[in-house]
């Protein structure tokens, strides 16, 4: 691993970032062909928060948050810090003080494939976090890593400047080059879903709206009365 801090990353236009935040993880994920989801291991420590931001990445040694401190300096307004470790770690690598520092720089939240602590304080200050663990176990500041390099989080690749979308459904990474397409396709999906919602609210069944009856027939599904079913059994 090269020990480096990259200082001049390209970022996604914040107008696109904010649009993606409005659509949320599930909608954008589906709209882009079900790609970019960073897995079920990253869970919010709060509820009801939906954000997006430009990824600033930090690659740390397990149990060591030195590079988180180095990453703070590289953050600007509209960013979202993404942290992972060189091997699995559940230690509480991030807490209230680091959140205070990030907030002063306009950072929107944290995604960390490790542990956090000070959960009550983080929630009280309204700093959004998605993490793999919650742990009171602290860390040291001793081992250099890297900042603003591509990292793998939850099995997905995150590059500096990619858009991270996060809400109660989890965390999604939208490549910077795909952000505009993501907005366009998410908007189209929302419009389609609204039409479907109106139809379902009016009493139409999903079986008919999605033409699922023909699929059931193709799969050999039979409709029987209870008496017919009992007789055949």
PDB file of C-alpha atoms in Angstrom:
ATOM      1  CA  UNK A   1       0.000   0.000   0.000  1.00  0.00           C
ATOM      2  CA  UNK A   2       1.308   3.414  -0.964  1.00  0.00           C
ATOM      3  CA  UNK A   3       1.210   5.893   1.916  1.00  0.00           C
ATOM      4  CA  UNK A   4      -0.189   9.023   0.313  1.00  0.00           C
ATOM      5  CA  UNK A   5      -2.597  11.911   0.799  1.00  0.00           C
ATOM      6  CA  UNK A   6      -4.070  13.116  -2.493  1.00  0.00           C
ATOM      7  CA  UNK A   7      -5.012  16.768  -2.120  1.00  0.00           C
ATOM      8  CA  UNK A   8      -6.730  17.815  -5.351  1.00  0.00           C
ATOM      9  CA  UNK A   9      -9.474  15.327  -6.165  1.00  0.00           C
ATOM     10  CA  UNK A  10     -12.161  16.078  -8.726  1.00  0.00           C
ATOM     11  CA  UNK A  11     -15.643  16.270  -7.242  1.00  0.00           C
ATOM     12  CA  UNK A  12     -19.140  15.802  -8.617  1.00  0.00           C
ATOM     13  CA  UNK A  13     -21.195  18.957  -9.083  1.00  0.00           C
ATOM     14  CA  UNK A  14     -23.184  19.514  -5.890  1.00  0.00           C
ATOM     15  CA  UNK A  15     -26.394  20.144  -7.819  1.00  0.00           C
ATOM     16  CA  UNK A  16     -26.235  16.553  -9.067  1.00  0.00           C
ATOM     17  CA  UNK A  17     -25.272  15.309  -5.618  1.00  0.00           C
ATOM     18  CA  UNK A  18     -28.272  17.023  -4.046  1.00  0.00           C
ATOM     19  CA  UNK A  19     -30.616  15.676  -6.719  1.00  0.00           C
ATOM     20  CA  UNK A  20     -29.428  12.120  -6.033  1.00  0.00           C
ATOM     21  CA  UNK A  21     -29.963  12.632  -2.318  1.00  0.00           C
ATOM     22  CA  UNK A  22     -33.577  13.504  -2.987  1.00  0.00           C
ATOM     23  CA  UNK A  23     -34.231  10.237  -4.779  1.00  0.00           C
ATOM     24  CA  UNK A  24     -32.594   7.987  -2.196  1.00  0.00           C
ATOM     25  CA  UNK A  25     -30.661   4.735  -2.226  1.00  0.00           C
ATOM     26  CA  UNK A  26     -33.293   2.259  -3.417  1.00  0.00           C
ATOM     27  CA  UNK A  27     -34.559   4.409  -6.291  1.00  0.00           C
ATOM     28  CA  UNK A  28     -31.119   5.331  -7.634  1.00  0.00           C
ATOM     29  CA  UNK A  29     -29.883   1.762  -7.194  1.00  0.00           C
ATOM     30  CA  UNK A  30     -32.773   0.392  -9.254  1.00  0.00           C
ATOM     31  CA  UNK A  31     -32.568   3.193 -11.804  1.00  0.00           C
ATOM     32  CA  UNK A  32     -28.903   2.478 -12.538  1.00  0.00           C
ATOM     33  CA  UNK A  33     -29.438  -1.239 -13.022  1.00  0.00           C
ATOM     34  CA  UNK A  34     -28.953  -2.423  -9.442  1.00  0.00           C
ATOM     35  CA  UNK A  35     -25.300  -1.493  -9.152  1.00  0.00           C
ATOM     36  CA  UNK A  36     -23.296   0.377  -6.525  1.00  0.00           C
ATOM     37  CA  UNK A  37     -24.978  -0.853  -3.343  1.00  0.00           C
ATOM     38  CA  UNK A  38     -22.346  -1.263  -0.626  1.00  0.00           C
ATOM     39  CA  UNK A  39     -24.028  -4.152   1.135  1.00  0.00           C
ATOM     40  CA  UNK A  40     -26.068  -4.875   4.223  1.00  0.00           C
ATOM     41  CA  UNK A  41     -23.126  -4.533   6.606  1.00  0.00           C
ATOM     42  CA  UNK A  42     -23.305  -0.726   6.685  1.00  0.00           C
ATOM     43  CA  UNK A  43     -26.188   0.395   8.869  1.00  0.00           C
ATOM     44  CA  UNK A  44     -27.315   3.851  10.027  1.00  0.00           C
ATOM     45  CA  UNK A  45     -26.956   4.752  13.679  1.00  0.00           C
ATOM     46  CA  UNK A  46     -29.952   7.099  13.218  1.00  0.00           C
ATOM     47  CA  UNK A  47     -33.293   6.889  11.451  1.00  0.00           C
ATOM     48  CA  UNK A  48     -34.978   9.122   8.932  1.00  0.00           C
ATOM     49  CA  UNK A  49     -31.856  10.705   7.446  1.00  0.00           C
ATOM     50  CA  UNK A  50     -31.195  10.809   3.708  1.00  0.00           C
ATOM     51  CA  UNK A  51     -28.032  12.471   2.440  1.00  0.00           C
ATOM     52  CA  UNK A  52     -25.517  12.428  -0.393  1.00  0.00           C
ATOM     53  CA  UNK A  53     -22.031  13.826  -0.686  1.00  0.00           C
ATOM     54  CA  UNK A  54     -18.757  13.669  -2.545  1.00  0.00           C
ATOM     55  CA  UNK A  55     -16.589  10.823  -1.308  1.00  0.00           C
ATOM     56  CA  UNK A  56     -13.358  11.623   0.489  1.00  0.00           C
ATOM     57  CA  UNK A  57     -11.737   8.279   1.259  1.00  0.00           C
ATOM     58  CA  UNK A  58      -9.490   7.173   4.104  1.00  0.00           C
ATOM     59  CA  UNK A  59      -7.689   3.824   4.238  1.00  0.00           C
ATOM     60  CA  UNK A  60      -6.597   3.049   7.789  1.00  0.00           C
ATOM     61  CA  UNK A  61      -4.771   0.354   9.669  1.00  0.00           C
ATOM     62  CA  UNK A  62      -7.155  -1.623  11.902  1.00  0.00           C
ATOM     63  CA  UNK A  63      -7.549  -0.048  15.323  1.00  0.00           C
ATOM     64  CA  UNK A  64      -5.807   3.130  14.165  1.00  0.00           C
ATOM     65  CA  UNK A  65      -7.562   6.358  13.152  1.00  0.00           C
ATOM     66  CA  UNK A  66      -4.503   8.419  12.184  1.00  0.00           C
ATOM     67  CA  UNK A  67      -5.616   8.691   8.565  1.00  0.00           C
ATOM     68  CA  UNK A  68      -9.097   9.853   9.539  1.00  0.00           C
ATOM     69  CA  UNK A  69      -7.424  12.890  11.078  1.00  0.00           C
ATOM     70  CA  UNK A  70      -5.405  13.342   7.892  1.00  0.00           C
ATOM     71  CA  UNK A  71      -8.584  13.043   5.813  1.00  0.00           C
ATOM     72  CA  UNK A  72     -10.384  15.774   7.751  1.00  0.00           C
ATOM     73  CA  UNK A  73      -7.983  18.355   6.335  1.00  0.00           C
ATOM     74  CA  UNK A  74      -8.898  17.302   2.782  1.00  0.00           C
ATOM     75  CA  UNK A  75     -12.652  17.644   3.310  1.00  0.00           C
ATOM     76  CA  UNK A  76     -14.719  20.541   2.055  1.00  0.00           C
ATOM     77  CA  UNK A  77     -18.393  21.488   2.175  1.00  0.00           C
ATOM     78  CA  UNK A  78     -20.614  18.853   0.585  1.00  0.00           C
ATOM     79  CA  UNK A  79     -18.218  15.966   1.180  1.00  0.00           C
ATOM     80  CA  UNK A  80     -18.964  12.664   2.865  1.00  0.00           C
ATOM     81  CA  UNK A  81     -16.080  10.817   4.511  1.00  0.00           C
ATOM     82  CA  UNK A  82     -15.692   7.139   3.606  1.00  0.00           C
ATOM     83  CA  UNK A  83     -13.402   5.066   5.837  1.00  0.00           C
ATOM     84  CA  UNK A  84     -12.232   1.484   5.615  1.00  0.00           C
ATOM     85  CA  UNK A  85      -9.344  -0.547   6.997  1.00  0.00           C
ATOM     86  CA  UNK A  86      -6.653  -2.753   5.525  1.00  0.00           C
ATOM     87  CA  UNK A  87      -8.071  -5.748   7.409  1.00  0.00           C
ATOM     88  CA  UNK A  88     -11.380  -6.277   9.244  1.00  0.00           C
ATOM     89  CA  UNK A  89     -11.906  -4.064  12.278  1.00  0.00           C
ATOM     90  CA  UNK A  90     -14.834  -3.289  14.575  1.00  0.00           C
ATOM     91  CA  UNK A  91     -13.081  -0.873  16.940  1.00  0.00           C
ATOM     92  CA  UNK A  92     -14.698   2.494  17.611  1.00  0.00           C
ATOM     93  CA  UNK A  93     -12.496   4.524  15.292  1.00  0.00           C
ATOM     94  CA  UNK A  94     -14.734   7.601  15.138  1.00  0.00           C
ATOM     95  CA  UNK A  95     -16.681   9.600  17.688  1.00  0.00           C
ATOM     96  CA  UNK A  96     -18.064  12.967  18.686  1.00  0.00           C
ATOM     97  CA  UNK A  97     -14.810  14.957  18.500  1.00  0.00           C
ATOM     98  CA  UNK A  98     -14.009  13.897  14.949  1.00  0.00           C
ATOM     99  CA  UNK A  99     -17.611  14.588  13.972  1.00  0.00           C
ATOM    100  CA  UNK A 100     -17.288  18.092  15.415  1.00  0.00           C
ATOM    101  CA  UNK A 101     -14.188  18.665  13.312  1.00  0.00           C
ATOM    102  CA  UNK A 102     -15.848  17.365  10.148  1.00  0.00           C
ATOM    103  CA  UNK A 103     -18.972  19.414  10.722  1.00  0.00           C
ATOM    104  CA  UNK A 104     -16.896  22.602  10.963  1.00  0.00           C
ATOM    105  CA  UNK A 105     -15.740  21.885   7.403  1.00  0.00           C
ATOM    106  CA  UNK A 106     -19.229  21.295   6.027  1.00  0.00           C
ATOM    107  CA  UNK A 107     -18.967  17.511   5.805  1.00  0.00           C
ATOM    108  CA  UNK A 108     -22.371  15.879   5.528  1.00  0.00           C
ATOM    109  CA  UNK A 109     -21.728  12.529   7.186  1.00  0.00           C
ATOM    110  CA  UNK A 110     -19.616   9.412   7.564  1.00  0.00           C
ATOM    111  CA  UNK A 111     -19.588   5.928   6.095  1.00  0.00           C
ATOM    112  CA  UNK A 112     -17.178   3.625   7.911  1.00  0.00           C
ATOM    113  CA  UNK A 113     -16.504  -0.062   7.401  1.00  0.00           C
ATOM    114  CA  UNK A 114     -15.440  -0.345  11.026  1.00  0.00           C
ATOM    115  CA  UNK A 115     -16.827   0.817  14.365  1.00  0.00           C
ATOM    116  CA  UNK A 116     -18.008   4.105  15.830  1.00  0.00           C
ATOM    117  CA  UNK A 117     -18.693   5.206  19.379  1.00  0.00           C
ATOM    118  CA  UNK A 118     -20.317   8.186  21.137  1.00  0.00           C
ATOM    119  CA  UNK A 119     -23.529   7.188  19.393  1.00  0.00           C
ATOM    120  CA  UNK A 120     -25.771   9.208  21.714  1.00  0.00           C
ATOM    121  CA  UNK A 121     -23.665  12.315  21.192  1.00  0.00           C
ATOM    122  CA  UNK A 122     -23.523  11.810  17.419  1.00  0.00           C
ATOM    123  CA  UNK A 123     -27.303  11.534  17.288  1.00  0.00           C
ATOM    124  CA  UNK A 124     -27.758  14.532  19.560  1.00  0.00           C
ATOM    125  CA  UNK A 125     -25.617  16.683  17.294  1.00  0.00           C
ATOM    126  CA  UNK A 126     -27.350  15.324  14.199  1.00  0.00           C
ATOM    127  CA  UNK A 127     -24.221  14.022  12.495  1.00  0.00           C
ATOM    128  CA  UNK A 128     -25.253  11.115  10.235  1.00  0.00           C
ATOM    129  CA  UNK A 129     -23.214   7.906  10.349  1.00  0.00           C
ATOM    130  CA  UNK A 130     -23.427   4.550   8.607  1.00  0.00           C
ATOM    131  CA  UNK A 131     -21.118   1.964  10.138  1.00  0.00           C
ATOM    132  CA  UNK A 132     -20.346  -1.736  10.278  1.00  0.00           C
ATOM    133  CA  UNK A 133     -20.220  -1.789  14.086  1.00  0.00           C
ATOM    134  CA  UNK A 134     -20.708   0.187  17.266  1.00  0.00           C
ATOM    135  CA  UNK A 135     -17.942  -0.283  19.815  1.00  0.00           C
ATOM    136  CA  UNK A 136     -16.563   1.515  22.852  1.00  0.00           C
ATOM    137  CA  UNK A 137     -13.140   0.032  22.053  1.00  0.00           C
ATOM    138  CA  UNK A 138     -10.837   2.930  21.220  1.00  0.00           C
ATOM    139  CA  UNK A 139      -7.974   3.254  18.774  1.00  0.00           C
ATOM    140  CA  UNK A 140      -4.440   4.570  18.484  1.00  0.00           C
ATOM    141  CA  UNK A 141      -2.828   7.054  16.096  1.00  0.00           C
ATOM    142  CA  UNK A 142       0.350   5.334  14.979  1.00  0.00           C
ATOM    143  CA  UNK A 143       0.195   3.838  11.489  1.00  0.00           C
ATOM    144  CA  UNK A 144       0.141   5.678   8.176  1.00  0.00           C
ATOM    145  CA  UNK A 145      -2.312   4.723   5.473  1.00  0.00           C
ATOM    146  CA  UNK A 146      -3.777   6.678   2.580  1.00  0.00           C
ATOM    147  CA  UNK A 147      -6.294   9.425   1.854  1.00  0.00           C
ATOM    148  CA  UNK A 148      -8.215   9.961  -1.378  1.00  0.00           C
ATOM    149  CA  UNK A 149      -7.278   6.715  -3.055  1.00  0.00           C
ATOM    150  CA  UNK A 150      -9.762   4.175  -4.456  1.00  0.00           C
ATOM    151  CA  UNK A 151     -11.009   1.852  -1.715  1.00  0.00           C
ATOM    152  CA  UNK A 152     -13.255  -1.191  -1.533  1.00  0.00           C
ATOM    153  CA  UNK A 153     -16.139  -0.857   0.929  1.00  0.00           C
ATOM    154  CA  UNK A 154     -18.762  -3.551   1.356  1.00  0.00           C
ATOM    155  CA  UNK A 155     -17.447  -5.253  -1.748  1.00  0.00           C
ATOM    156  CA  UNK A 156     -17.910  -2.133  -3.882  1.00  0.00           C
ATOM    157  CA  UNK A 157     -15.324   0.212  -5.332  1.00  0.00           C
ATOM    158  CA  UNK A 158     -15.429   3.826  -4.110  1.00  0.00           C
ATOM    159  CA  UNK A 159     -13.289   6.442  -5.813  1.00  0.00           C
ATOM    160  CA  UNK A 160     -12.644   9.930  -4.440  1.00  0.00           C
ATOM    161  CA  UNK A 161     -15.257  12.296  -5.833  1.00  0.00           C
ATOM    162  CA  UNK A 162     -17.854   9.600  -6.432  1.00  0.00           C
ATOM    163  CA  UNK A 163     -21.300  10.334  -5.031  1.00  0.00           C
ATOM    164  CA  UNK A 164     -22.255   8.506  -1.860  1.00  0.00           C
ATOM    165  CA  UNK A 165     -26.000   8.305  -1.236  1.00  0.00           C
ATOM    166  CA  UNK A 166     -27.089   7.057   2.186  1.00  0.00           C
ATOM    167  CA  UNK A 167     -30.398   6.604   3.978  1.00  0.00           C
ATOM    168  CA  UNK A 168     -32.282   4.049   6.062  1.00  0.00           C
ATOM    169  CA  UNK A 169     -31.911   1.475   3.263  1.00  0.00           C
ATOM    170  CA  UNK A 170     -28.113   1.568   3.330  1.00  0.00           C
ATOM    171  CA  UNK A 171     -25.323   3.130   1.291  1.00  0.00           C
ATOM    172  CA  UNK A 172     -24.901   3.489  -2.468  1.00  0.00           C
ATOM    173  CA  UNK A 173     -21.913   4.633  -4.525  1.00  0.00           C
ATOM    174  CA  UNK A 174     -22.617   6.378  -7.818  1.00  0.00           C
ATOM    175  CA  UNK A 175     -19.490   6.861  -9.961  1.00  0.00           C
ATOM    176  CA  UNK A 176     -18.828  10.513 -10.691  1.00  0.00           C
ATOM    177  CA  UNK A 177     -19.161   9.888 -14.432  1.00  0.00           C
ATOM    178  CA  UNK A 178     -22.626   8.370 -13.917  1.00  0.00           C
ATOM    179  CA  UNK A 179     -24.105  11.046 -11.658  1.00  0.00           C
ATOM    180  CA  UNK A 180     -26.042  12.923 -14.350  1.00  0.00           C
ATOM    181  CA  UNK A 181     -27.372   9.685 -15.793  1.00  0.00           C
ATOM    182  CA  UNK A 182     -28.354   8.599 -12.298  1.00  0.00           C
ATOM    183  CA  UNK A 183     -30.423  11.756 -11.816  1.00  0.00           C
ATOM    184  CA  UNK A 184     -32.121  11.368 -15.191  1.00  0.00           C
ATOM    185  CA  UNK A 185     -32.976   7.696 -14.696  1.00  0.00           C
ATOM    186  CA  UNK A 186     -34.057   8.181 -11.081  1.00  0.00           C
ATOM    187  CA  UNK A 187     -36.416  10.972 -12.139  1.00  0.00           C
ATOM    188  CA  UNK A 188     -37.951   8.724 -14.799  1.00  0.00           C
ATOM    189  CA  UNK A 189     -38.352   5.917 -12.279  1.00  0.00           C
ATOM    190  CA  UNK A 190     -40.085   8.189  -9.789  1.00  0.00           C
ATOM    191  CA  UNK A 191     -42.538   9.334 -12.455  1.00  0.00           C
ATOM    192  CA  UNK A 192     -43.283   5.719 -13.370  1.00  0.00           C
ATOM    193  CA  UNK A 193     -43.731   4.755  -9.727  1.00  0.00           C
ATOM    194  CA  UNK A 194     -46.113   7.640  -9.143  1.00  0.00           C
ATOM    195  CA  UNK A 195     -48.362   6.386 -11.931  1.00  0.00           C
ATOM    196  CA  UNK A 196     -48.217   2.904 -10.436  1.00  0.00           C
ATOM    197  CA  UNK A 197     -48.960   4.235  -6.951  1.00  0.00           C
ATOM    198  CA  UNK A 198     -52.070   5.994  -8.234  1.00  0.00           C
ATOM    199  CA  UNK A 199     -53.242   2.818  -9.964  1.00  0.00           C
ATOM    200  CA  UNK A 200     -52.709   0.674  -6.860  1.00  0.00           C
ATOM    201  CA  UNK A 201     -54.386   3.255  -4.641  1.00  0.00           C
ATOM    202  CA  UNK A 202     -57.363   3.112  -7.007  1.00  0.00           C
ATOM    203  CA  UNK A 203     -57.689  -0.614  -6.428  1.00  0.00           C
ATOM    204  CA  UNK A 204     -55.827  -2.087  -9.381  1.00  0.00           C
ATOM    205  CA  UNK A 205     -53.836  -5.191  -8.487  1.00  0.00           C
ATOM    206  CA  UNK A 206     -50.123  -5.602  -9.064  1.00  0.00           C
ATOM    207  CA  UNK A 207     -51.004  -8.843 -10.867  1.00  0.00           C
ATOM    208  CA  UNK A 208     -52.679  -6.771 -13.573  1.00  0.00           C
ATOM    209  CA  UNK A 209     -50.494  -3.650 -13.460  1.00  0.00           C
ATOM    210  CA  UNK A 210     -47.355  -5.723 -14.038  1.00  0.00           C
ATOM    211  CA  UNK A 211     -49.025  -8.344 -16.265  1.00  0.00           C
ATOM    212  CA  UNK A 212     -48.113 -11.090 -13.817  1.00  0.00           C
ATOM    213  CA  UNK A 213     -51.073 -13.323 -14.563  1.00  0.00           C
ATOM    214  CA  UNK A 214     -49.489 -14.466 -17.825  1.00  0.00           C
ATOM    215  CA  UNK A 215     -46.272 -15.220 -15.963  1.00  0.00           C
ATOM    216  CA  UNK A 216     -48.156 -17.344 -13.440  1.00  0.00           C
ATOM    217  CA  UNK A 217     -49.780 -19.243 -16.295  1.00  0.00           C
ATOM    218  CA  UNK A 218     -46.424 -19.795 -17.961  1.00  0.00           C
ATOM    219  CA  UNK A 219     -45.106 -21.163 -14.675  1.00  0.00           C
ATOM    220  CA  UNK A 220     -47.984 -23.633 -14.474  1.00  0.00           C
ATOM    221  CA  UNK A 221     -49.808 -22.062 -11.539  1.00  0.00           C
ATOM    222  CA  UNK A 222     -53.392 -23.329 -11.161  1.00  0.00           C
ATOM    223  CA  UNK A 223     -56.285 -21.584  -9.417  1.00  0.00           C
ATOM    224  CA  UNK A 224     -58.341 -24.065  -7.362  1.00  0.00           C
ATOM    225  CA  UNK A 225     -61.095 -23.792  -4.833  1.00  0.00           C
ATOM    226  CA  UNK A 226     -60.395 -25.166  -1.379  1.00  0.00           C
ATOM    227  CA  UNK A 227     -62.611 -28.177  -2.155  1.00  0.00           C
ATOM    228  CA  UNK A 228     -60.803 -28.854  -5.419  1.00  0.00           C
ATOM    229  CA  UNK A 229     -57.442 -28.632  -3.718  1.00  0.00           C
ATOM    230  CA  UNK A 230     -58.520 -30.974  -0.904  1.00  0.00           C
ATOM    231  CA  UNK A 231     -59.888 -33.473  -3.421  1.00  0.00           C
ATOM    232  CA  UNK A 232     -56.619 -33.560  -5.366  1.00  0.00           C
ATOM    233  CA  UNK A 233     -54.574 -33.973  -2.204  1.00  0.00           C
TER     234      UNK A 233
END
